[in-house]
GROMACS .gro file of C-alpha atoms in nm:
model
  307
    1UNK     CA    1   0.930  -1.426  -0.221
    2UNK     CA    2   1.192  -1.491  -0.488
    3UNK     CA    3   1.518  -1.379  -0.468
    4UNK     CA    4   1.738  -1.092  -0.566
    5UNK     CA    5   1.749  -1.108  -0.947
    6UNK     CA    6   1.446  -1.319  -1.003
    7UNK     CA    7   1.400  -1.231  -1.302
    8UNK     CA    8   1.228  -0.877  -1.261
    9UNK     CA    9   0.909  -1.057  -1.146
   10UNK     CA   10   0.714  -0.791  -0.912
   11UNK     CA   11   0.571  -0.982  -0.569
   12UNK     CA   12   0.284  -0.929  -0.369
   13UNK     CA   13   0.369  -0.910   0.024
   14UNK     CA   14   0.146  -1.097   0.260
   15UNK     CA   15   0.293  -1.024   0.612
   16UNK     CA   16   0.473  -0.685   0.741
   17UNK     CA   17   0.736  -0.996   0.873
   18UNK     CA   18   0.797  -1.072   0.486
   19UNK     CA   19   0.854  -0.723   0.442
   20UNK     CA   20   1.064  -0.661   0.752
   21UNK     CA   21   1.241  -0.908   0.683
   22UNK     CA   22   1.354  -0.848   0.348
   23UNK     CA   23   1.439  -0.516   0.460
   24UNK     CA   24   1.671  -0.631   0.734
   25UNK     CA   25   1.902  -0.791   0.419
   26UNK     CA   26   1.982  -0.437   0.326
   27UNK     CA   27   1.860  -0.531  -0.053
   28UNK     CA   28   1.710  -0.282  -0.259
   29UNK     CA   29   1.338  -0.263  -0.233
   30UNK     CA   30   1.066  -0.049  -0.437
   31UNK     CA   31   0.711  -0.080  -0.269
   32UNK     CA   32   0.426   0.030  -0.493
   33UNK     CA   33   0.116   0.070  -0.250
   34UNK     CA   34  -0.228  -0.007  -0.467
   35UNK     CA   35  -0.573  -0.004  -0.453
   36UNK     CA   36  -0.835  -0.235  -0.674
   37UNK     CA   37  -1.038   0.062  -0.722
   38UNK     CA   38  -0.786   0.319  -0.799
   39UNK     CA   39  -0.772   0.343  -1.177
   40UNK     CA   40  -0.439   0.497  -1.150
   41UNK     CA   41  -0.300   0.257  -0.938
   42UNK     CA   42  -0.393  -0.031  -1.224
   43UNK     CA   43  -0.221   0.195  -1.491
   44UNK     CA   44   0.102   0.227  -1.310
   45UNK     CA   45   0.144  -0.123  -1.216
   46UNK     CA   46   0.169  -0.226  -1.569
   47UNK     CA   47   0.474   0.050  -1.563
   48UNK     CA   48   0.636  -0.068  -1.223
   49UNK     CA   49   0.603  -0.441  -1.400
   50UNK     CA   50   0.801  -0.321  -1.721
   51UNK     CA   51   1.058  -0.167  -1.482
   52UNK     CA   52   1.131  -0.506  -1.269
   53UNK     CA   53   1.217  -0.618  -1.605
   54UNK     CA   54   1.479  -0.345  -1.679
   55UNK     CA   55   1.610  -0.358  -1.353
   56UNK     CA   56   1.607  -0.741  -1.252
   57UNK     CA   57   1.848  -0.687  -0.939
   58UNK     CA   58   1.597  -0.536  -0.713
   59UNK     CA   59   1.303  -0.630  -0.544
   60UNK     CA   60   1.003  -0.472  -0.673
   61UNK     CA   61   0.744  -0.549  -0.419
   62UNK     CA   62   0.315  -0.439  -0.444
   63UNK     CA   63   0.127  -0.375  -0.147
   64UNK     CA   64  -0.208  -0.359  -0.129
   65UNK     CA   65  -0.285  -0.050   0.118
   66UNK     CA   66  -0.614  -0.148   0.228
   67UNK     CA   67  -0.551  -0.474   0.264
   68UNK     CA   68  -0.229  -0.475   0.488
   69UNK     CA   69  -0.297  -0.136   0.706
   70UNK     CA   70  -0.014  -0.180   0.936
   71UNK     CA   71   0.255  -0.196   0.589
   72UNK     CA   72   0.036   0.152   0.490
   73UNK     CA   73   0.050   0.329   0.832
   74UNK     CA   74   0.428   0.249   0.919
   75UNK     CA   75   0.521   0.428   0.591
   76UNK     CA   76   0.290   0.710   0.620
   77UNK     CA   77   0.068   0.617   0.269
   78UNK     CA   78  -0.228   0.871   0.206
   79UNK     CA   79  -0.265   0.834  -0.138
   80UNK     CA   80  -0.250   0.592  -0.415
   81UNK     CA   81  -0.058   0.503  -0.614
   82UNK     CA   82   0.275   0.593  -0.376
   83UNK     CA   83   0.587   0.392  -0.398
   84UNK     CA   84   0.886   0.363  -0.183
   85UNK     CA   85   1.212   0.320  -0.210
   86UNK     CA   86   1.459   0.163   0.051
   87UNK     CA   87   1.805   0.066   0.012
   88UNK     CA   88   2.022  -0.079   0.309
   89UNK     CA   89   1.711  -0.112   0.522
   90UNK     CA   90   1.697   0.273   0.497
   91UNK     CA   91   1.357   0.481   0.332
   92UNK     CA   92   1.592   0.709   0.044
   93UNK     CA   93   1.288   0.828  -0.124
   94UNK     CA   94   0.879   0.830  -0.201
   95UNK     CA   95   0.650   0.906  -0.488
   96UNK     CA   96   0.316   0.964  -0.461
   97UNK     CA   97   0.095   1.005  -0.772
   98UNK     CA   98   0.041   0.866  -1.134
   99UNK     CA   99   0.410   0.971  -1.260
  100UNK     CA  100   0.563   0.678  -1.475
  101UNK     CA  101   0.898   0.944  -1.585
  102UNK     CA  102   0.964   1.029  -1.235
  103UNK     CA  103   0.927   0.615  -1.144
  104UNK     CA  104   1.149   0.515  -1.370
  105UNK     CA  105   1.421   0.761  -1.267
  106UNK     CA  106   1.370   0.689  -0.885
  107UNK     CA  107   1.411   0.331  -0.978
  108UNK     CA  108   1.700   0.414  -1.171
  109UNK     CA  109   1.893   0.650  -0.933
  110UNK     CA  110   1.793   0.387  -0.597
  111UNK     CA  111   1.970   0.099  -0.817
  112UNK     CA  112   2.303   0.249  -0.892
  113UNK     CA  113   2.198   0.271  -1.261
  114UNK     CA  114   2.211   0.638  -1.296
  115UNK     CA  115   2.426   0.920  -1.111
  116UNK     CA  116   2.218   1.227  -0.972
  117UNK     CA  117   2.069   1.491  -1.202
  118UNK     CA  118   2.085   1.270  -1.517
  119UNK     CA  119   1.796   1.103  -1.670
  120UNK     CA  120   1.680   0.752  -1.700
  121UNK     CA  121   1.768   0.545  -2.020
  122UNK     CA  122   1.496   0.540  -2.257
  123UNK     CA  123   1.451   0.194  -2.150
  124UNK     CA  124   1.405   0.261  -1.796
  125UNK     CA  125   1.107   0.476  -1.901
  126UNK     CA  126   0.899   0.155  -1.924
  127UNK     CA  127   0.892   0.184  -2.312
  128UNK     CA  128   0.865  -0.174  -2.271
  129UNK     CA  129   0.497  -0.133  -2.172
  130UNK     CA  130   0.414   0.016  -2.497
  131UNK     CA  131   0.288   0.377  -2.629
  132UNK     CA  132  -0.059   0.348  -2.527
  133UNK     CA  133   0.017   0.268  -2.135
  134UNK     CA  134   0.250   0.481  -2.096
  135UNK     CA  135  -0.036   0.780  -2.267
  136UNK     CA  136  -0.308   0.630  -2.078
  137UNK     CA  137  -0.106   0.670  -1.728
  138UNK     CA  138   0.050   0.969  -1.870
  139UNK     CA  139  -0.328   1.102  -1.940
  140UNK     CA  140  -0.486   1.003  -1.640
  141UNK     CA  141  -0.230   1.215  -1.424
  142UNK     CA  142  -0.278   1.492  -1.570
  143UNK     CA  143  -0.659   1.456  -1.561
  144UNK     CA  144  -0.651   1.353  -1.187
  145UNK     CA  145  -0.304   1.349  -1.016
  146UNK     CA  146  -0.250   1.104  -0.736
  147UNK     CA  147  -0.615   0.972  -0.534
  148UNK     CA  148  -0.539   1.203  -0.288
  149UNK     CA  149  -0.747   1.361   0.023
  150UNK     CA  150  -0.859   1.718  -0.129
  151UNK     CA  151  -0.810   1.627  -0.505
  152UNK     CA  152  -1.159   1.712  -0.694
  153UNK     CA  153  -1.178   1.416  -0.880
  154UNK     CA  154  -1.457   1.228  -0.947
  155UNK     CA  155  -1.559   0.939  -0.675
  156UNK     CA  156  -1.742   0.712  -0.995
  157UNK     CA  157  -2.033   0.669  -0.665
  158UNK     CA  158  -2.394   0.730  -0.710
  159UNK     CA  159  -2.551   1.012  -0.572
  160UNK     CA  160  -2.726   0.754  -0.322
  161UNK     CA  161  -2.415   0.656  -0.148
  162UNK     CA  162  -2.233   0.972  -0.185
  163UNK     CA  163  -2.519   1.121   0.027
  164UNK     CA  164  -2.498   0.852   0.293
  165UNK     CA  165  -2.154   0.896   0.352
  166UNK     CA  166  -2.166   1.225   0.382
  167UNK     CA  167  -2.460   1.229   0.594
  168UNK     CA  168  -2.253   0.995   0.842
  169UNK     CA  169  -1.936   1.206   0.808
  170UNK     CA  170  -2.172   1.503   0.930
  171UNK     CA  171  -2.346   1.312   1.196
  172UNK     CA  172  -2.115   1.377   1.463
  173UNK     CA  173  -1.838   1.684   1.463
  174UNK     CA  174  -1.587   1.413   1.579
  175UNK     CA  175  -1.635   1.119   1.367
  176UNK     CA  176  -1.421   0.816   1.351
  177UNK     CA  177  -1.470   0.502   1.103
  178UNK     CA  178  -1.272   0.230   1.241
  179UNK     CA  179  -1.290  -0.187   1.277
  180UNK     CA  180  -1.496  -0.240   1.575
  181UNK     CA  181  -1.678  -0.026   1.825
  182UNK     CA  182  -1.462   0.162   2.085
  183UNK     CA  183  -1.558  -0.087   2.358
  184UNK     CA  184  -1.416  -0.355   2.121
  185UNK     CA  185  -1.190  -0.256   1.864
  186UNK     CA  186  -1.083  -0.480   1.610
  187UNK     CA  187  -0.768  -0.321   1.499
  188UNK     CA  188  -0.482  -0.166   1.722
  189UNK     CA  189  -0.466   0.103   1.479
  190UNK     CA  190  -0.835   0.169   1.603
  191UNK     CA  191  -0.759   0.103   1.935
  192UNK     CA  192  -0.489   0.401   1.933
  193UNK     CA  193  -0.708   0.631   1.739
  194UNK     CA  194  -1.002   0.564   2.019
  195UNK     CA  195  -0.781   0.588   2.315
  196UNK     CA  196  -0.656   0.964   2.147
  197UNK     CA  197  -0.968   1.077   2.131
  198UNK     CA  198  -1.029   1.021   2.496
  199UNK     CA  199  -0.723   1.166   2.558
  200UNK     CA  200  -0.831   1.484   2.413
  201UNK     CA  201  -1.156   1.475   2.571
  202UNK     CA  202  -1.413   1.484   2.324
  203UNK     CA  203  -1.715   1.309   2.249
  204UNK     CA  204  -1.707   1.164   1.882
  205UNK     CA  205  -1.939   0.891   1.682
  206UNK     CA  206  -1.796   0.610   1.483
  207UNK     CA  207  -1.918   0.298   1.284
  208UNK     CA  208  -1.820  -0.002   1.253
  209UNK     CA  209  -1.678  -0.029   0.876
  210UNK     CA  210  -1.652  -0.367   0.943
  211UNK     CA  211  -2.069  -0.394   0.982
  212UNK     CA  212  -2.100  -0.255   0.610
  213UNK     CA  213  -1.912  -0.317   0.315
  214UNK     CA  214  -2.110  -0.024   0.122
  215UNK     CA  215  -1.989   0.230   0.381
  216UNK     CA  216  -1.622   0.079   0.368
  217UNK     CA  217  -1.564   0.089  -0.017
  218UNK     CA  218  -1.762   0.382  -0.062
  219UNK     CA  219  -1.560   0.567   0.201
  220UNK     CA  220  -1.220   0.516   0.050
  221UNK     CA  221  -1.346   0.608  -0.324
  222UNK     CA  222  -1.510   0.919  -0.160
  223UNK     CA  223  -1.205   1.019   0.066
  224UNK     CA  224  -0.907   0.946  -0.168
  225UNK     CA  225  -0.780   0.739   0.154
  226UNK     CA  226  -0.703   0.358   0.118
  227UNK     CA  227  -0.702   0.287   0.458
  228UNK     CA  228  -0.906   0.262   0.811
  229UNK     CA  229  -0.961   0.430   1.076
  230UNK     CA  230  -1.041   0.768   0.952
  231UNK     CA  231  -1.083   1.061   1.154
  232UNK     CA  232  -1.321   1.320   1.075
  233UNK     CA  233  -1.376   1.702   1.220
  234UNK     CA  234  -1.637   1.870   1.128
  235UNK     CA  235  -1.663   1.697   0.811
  236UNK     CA  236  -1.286   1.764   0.735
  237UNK     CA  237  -1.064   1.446   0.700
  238UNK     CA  238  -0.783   1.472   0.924
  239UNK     CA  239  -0.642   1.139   0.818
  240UNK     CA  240  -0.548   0.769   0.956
  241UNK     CA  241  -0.398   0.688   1.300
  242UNK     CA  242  -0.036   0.787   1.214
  243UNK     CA  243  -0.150   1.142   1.139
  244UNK     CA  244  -0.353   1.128   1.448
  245UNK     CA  245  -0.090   1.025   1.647
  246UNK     CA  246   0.132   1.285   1.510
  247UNK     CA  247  -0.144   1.605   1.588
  248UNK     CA  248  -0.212   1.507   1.937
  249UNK     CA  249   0.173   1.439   2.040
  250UNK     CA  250   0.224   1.759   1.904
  251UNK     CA  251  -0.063   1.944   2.036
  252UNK     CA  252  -0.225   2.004   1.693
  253UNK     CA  253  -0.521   1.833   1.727
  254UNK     CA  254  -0.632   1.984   2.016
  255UNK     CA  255  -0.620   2.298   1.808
  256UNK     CA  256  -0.846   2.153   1.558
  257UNK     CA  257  -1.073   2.060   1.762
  258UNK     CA  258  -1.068   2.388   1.980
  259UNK     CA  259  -1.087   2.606   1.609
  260UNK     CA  260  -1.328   2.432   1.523
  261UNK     CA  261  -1.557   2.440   1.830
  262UNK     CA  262  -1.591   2.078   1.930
  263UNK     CA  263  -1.735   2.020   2.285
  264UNK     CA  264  -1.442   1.910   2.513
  265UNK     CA  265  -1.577   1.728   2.754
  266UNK     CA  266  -1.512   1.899   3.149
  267UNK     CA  267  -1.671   1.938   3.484
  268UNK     CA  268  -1.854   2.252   3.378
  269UNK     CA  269  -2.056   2.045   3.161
  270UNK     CA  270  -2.114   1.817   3.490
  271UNK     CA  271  -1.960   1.501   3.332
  272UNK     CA  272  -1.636   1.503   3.574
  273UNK     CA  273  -1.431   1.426   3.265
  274UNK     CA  274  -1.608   1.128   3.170
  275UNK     CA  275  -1.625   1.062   2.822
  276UNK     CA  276  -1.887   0.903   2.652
  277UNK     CA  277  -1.760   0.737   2.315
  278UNK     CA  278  -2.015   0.602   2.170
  279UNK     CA  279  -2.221   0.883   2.118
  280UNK     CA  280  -2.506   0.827   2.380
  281UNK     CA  281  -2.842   1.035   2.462
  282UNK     CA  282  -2.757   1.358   2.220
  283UNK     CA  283  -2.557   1.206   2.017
  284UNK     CA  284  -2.746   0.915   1.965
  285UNK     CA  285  -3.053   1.022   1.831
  286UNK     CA  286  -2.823   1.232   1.607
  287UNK     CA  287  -2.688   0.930   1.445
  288UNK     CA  288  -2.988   0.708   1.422
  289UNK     CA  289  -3.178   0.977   1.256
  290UNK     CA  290  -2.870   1.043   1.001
  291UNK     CA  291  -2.930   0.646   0.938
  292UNK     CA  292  -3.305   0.670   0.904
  293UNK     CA  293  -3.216   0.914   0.643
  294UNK     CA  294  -2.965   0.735   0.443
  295UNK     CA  295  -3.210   0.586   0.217
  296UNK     CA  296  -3.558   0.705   0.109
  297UNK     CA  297  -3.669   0.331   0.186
  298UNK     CA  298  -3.451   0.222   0.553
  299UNK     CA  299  -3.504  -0.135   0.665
  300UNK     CA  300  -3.330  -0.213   1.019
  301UNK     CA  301  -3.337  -0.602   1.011
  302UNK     CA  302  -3.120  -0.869   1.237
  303UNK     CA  303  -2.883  -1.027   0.917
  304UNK     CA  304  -2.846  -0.952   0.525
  305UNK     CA  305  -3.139  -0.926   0.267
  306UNK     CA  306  -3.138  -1.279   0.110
  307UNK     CA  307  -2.959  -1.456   0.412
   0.00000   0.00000   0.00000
């Protein structure tokens, strides 16, 4: 990582350490949290590069959201593009969405440069980008606003994969797509979302997005959500393991599921509390039929076509 005043070059982070501890120096930091396949997220990068220039005494810093989950869940990203803004170790303010005005006057009031109320300097508007950036972004969030869960904006998936995902959304009315199986996750944020749900008591599916890259890149275009696990009810995307977290210390998610009518597992049903993650007997056959269906032509093979 280069140094306060480098120049206005924008960094990529590799490690929440980096991060951390570039925080700890109390510098001012502006995180812009990205995807590769969010077309918004590519437009406003060219803006938040055009700003490091204007404003060479921070530390304008890109994240990639799916790629470093535990950066994305500490500061709550759902959507992308969302930036924050620290000062003095200390979160002063967000933005979420395709906005380059707002940006630039964030940046602008975080730095010192501007007192509150007052607008940015032309300047700080990332002219330097150019007219037809600054339209295209401009353009673009009007058209679609941040990737968010609930905006209807287009996916850009077939119809082929759209109806697989949706198909394995449905398969189960707890559904959780995380790294690993819940006998061996392969994420702690996994882990934590698993171990809630047996909390609560309910019996849920998952897959393994780790076991198909279709499913995992698919899933994030299709949600508006950059990162894993995701946790489903009833086909309604309740969100990553932070939110999680959040609904079942509070005792929200137990009114979810309860609302919406999702078995809790008890001694009525003659299970003595014992849950059964994985989806066995029932829920089983459930799932393999929802994969038998994902394709009109379904091949279950041990390895890859062409491997």
């Amino acid at each position: 990582m280069g140094g306060v005043g480098a120049g206005g070059s924008v960094k990529d982070v590799q490690s929440k350490g980096e991060l951390d501890g570039l925080r700890q120096s109390g510098a001012t930091l502006i995180l812009h949290f990205w995807a590769s396949w969010c077309e918004a997220s590519k437009q406003m990068d060219q803006v938040f590069s055009h700003l490091s220039t204007d404003f060479p005494n921070s530390h304008f810093l890109r994240v990639e959201a799916e790629e470093q989950p535990e950066i994305s869940e500490e500061y709550s990203v759902s959507a992308v593009p969302f930036f924050v803004f620290l000062k003095d170790g200390q979160v002063v303010d967000k933005l979420e969405g395709a906005d380059p005005s707002s940006l630039a006057n964030k940046v602008a009031k975080v730095t010192g440069s501007i007192n509150p109320g007052e607008a940015a300097a032309p300047a700080s508007l990332g002219m330097a980008a150019g007219p037809t950036v600054l339209e295209s972004v401009q353009d673009l969030a009007k058209a679609n606003g941040s990737s968010q869960m609930g905006n209807q904006v287009q996916t850009g998936l077939d119809d082929k994969i759209e109806k697989r995902l949706q198909q394995l959304i449905d398969s189960h009315p707890v559904m959780l797509f995380m790294k690993g199986n819940p006998e061996e996750p392969k994420c702690g944020f996994s882990r934590k979302v698993v171990d809630i749900l047996k909390d609560e008591k309910v019996k849920f599916g998952t897959f393994d997005i780790l076991s198909d890259n279709e499913v995992r890149e698919g899933l994030k275009k299709f949600s508006k959500w950059p990162t894993f696990p995701q946790l489903y009810c009833k086909g309604e995307l309740l969100g990553g393991c932070d939110i999680a977290i959040a609904m079942h210390e509070s005792g929200e998610l137990k009114e979810v599921f309860r609302d919406h009518g999702v078995d809790i597992i008890g001694t009525e049903q003659g299970t003595g509390g014992i849950l059964e993650p994985t989806g066995l007997t029932a829920n089983l056959n459930s799932r393999l039929q929802s994969l038998i269906n994902s394709s009109p032509v379904m091949l279950f093979m041990k390895g890859k076509p062409g491997e």
